[in-house]
Amino acid sequence: MTILSPSPTLSISTKNPRVSVSLTPASLSSSSFQNRPILRRFPCLTFSRAPNAAAETFEDNKCCSASRPVSGSEFGYSHTSIDATDQDLLFGIQREVEAGRLPKSIAQAMEELYQNYKTAVLQSGNPHAEDIVLSNMRVAFERMFLDVKEPFEFLPYHEAIREPFNYYMFGQDYIRPLINFRESYVGNVSLFSAMEEQLKQGENVILISNHQSEADPAVIALLLETTNPYISENIIYVAGDRVITDPLCKPFSMGRNLLCVYSKKHMNDVPELADMKRRANTRSLKEMALLLRGGSKIIWIAPSGGRDRPDPVTNQWFPAPFDATSLDNMRRLVDHAGVVGHIYPLAILCHDIMPPPPQVEKEIGEKRLISFHGTGISVAPEINFRTATASCGSPEEAKEAYSQALYDSVCDQYNVLQSAINGKKGFEASTSSISLSQTLQSL
């Protein structure tokens, strides 16, 4: 996700992902589009009646830290066992291509996603990995196929869809088995609890963050779901247009609260669409202002304008520099909301589980590389604008100084996460200002 640009143009970039659960024919019999029968249109989604076997499979999964199956009551339908193999699933995709119901390019991307996801989940060593992959990918393919048939249109402000299909849990359970929770850490978890208190008091919270992968929203939510579930479920992510237009990404984005914008980096990819994009960003900017005026909002923004990428020479990952103007626009929105607002620097390290392409791409449909790996997030105390810019001689200098102060804090936290996760130092990487802890899922 990225953020606000100088004028009425709001720029931001993001990523979001997720999935899990199997369906029964009954769950697809509603008159609503999302629940209408799909078996005739997607023959690879077949079902069998074997309740005892299903009970054993999903009951066993409850014991696995890498994946928590969702109960039928959460989705409005119950589980059945899957009488199909991965080859059946992939063959079903080809059937849809041959029938002209699925574009070949999307089918190829889906097949590639399946193989990469399977390889990553198998890396976890989870004894139920193959069942988890098949269950999650079946639901992912179904949702992708439904959107190809009738594309979902995102409003400037999109609220996570929880029913009749729970897209939020779908996303959580898709990313869950990719995270090595035993090597994942949260920095300064007590500050997240302080944020919850501020939100309960009607105040706004802004998280100024680096951005690493399409999985960022799910990683943040998963690492906080046992300690701060309110934050996990209520964060609003400023999302770039690519995550609401890519067919493989859209179902995951539908499960998040999003402020949808066109990224500054892609504003002029198609020159004749530039004016439309600017008008859309202006609408999103107005939606953000209204949300902040209502209070009790927590918004995640990446003022770098896109995802972090490795240094082309050293191949080392580091937070991309922040755009000072975008960050200043966000600060002004918070100040003018008429509600107390808090701006916190947040660092995230999760590039290994779903790294972006080496360079920014114009075309939609990037290749998804996936891996099982440790992840981390950390937050530091809020940075006061007046304090950080007290010695500045001009508004422009103050804008740059404030942006640098937030960026430096994110970098300091990122270095601690890097040392703990990739440097294998664990809790020993903690410092006097950044205390690491782990979610209960890792124990």
JSON list of C-alpha atoms in Angstrom, two decimals, residues 386-393 397:
[
{"chain": "A", "resi": 386, "resn": "ARG", "atom": "CA", "xyz": [6.00, 19.45, 17.08]},
{"chain": "A", "resi": 387, "resn": "THR", "atom": "CA", "xyz": [8.64, 17.68, 19.11]},
{"chain": "A", "resi": 388, "resn": "ALA", "atom": "CA", "xyz": [10.26, 16.12, 16.06]},
{"chain": "A", "resi": 389, "resn": "THR", "atom": "CA", "xyz": [10.35, 19.42, 14.15]},
{"chain": "A", "resi": 390, "resn": "ALA", "atom": "CA", "xyz": [11.08, 21.92, 16.95]},
{"chain": "A", "resi": 391, "resn": "SER", "atom": "CA", "xyz": [14.40, 23.00, 15.45]},
{"chain": "A", "resi": 392, "resn": "CYS", "atom": "CA", "xyz": [13.18, 23.27, 11.85]},
{"chain": "A", "resi": 393, "resn": "GLY", "atom": "CA", "xyz": [13.21, 26.67, 10.16]},
{"chain": "A", "resi": 397, "resn": "GLU", "atom": "CA", "xyz": [12.12, 21.34, 6.42]}
]
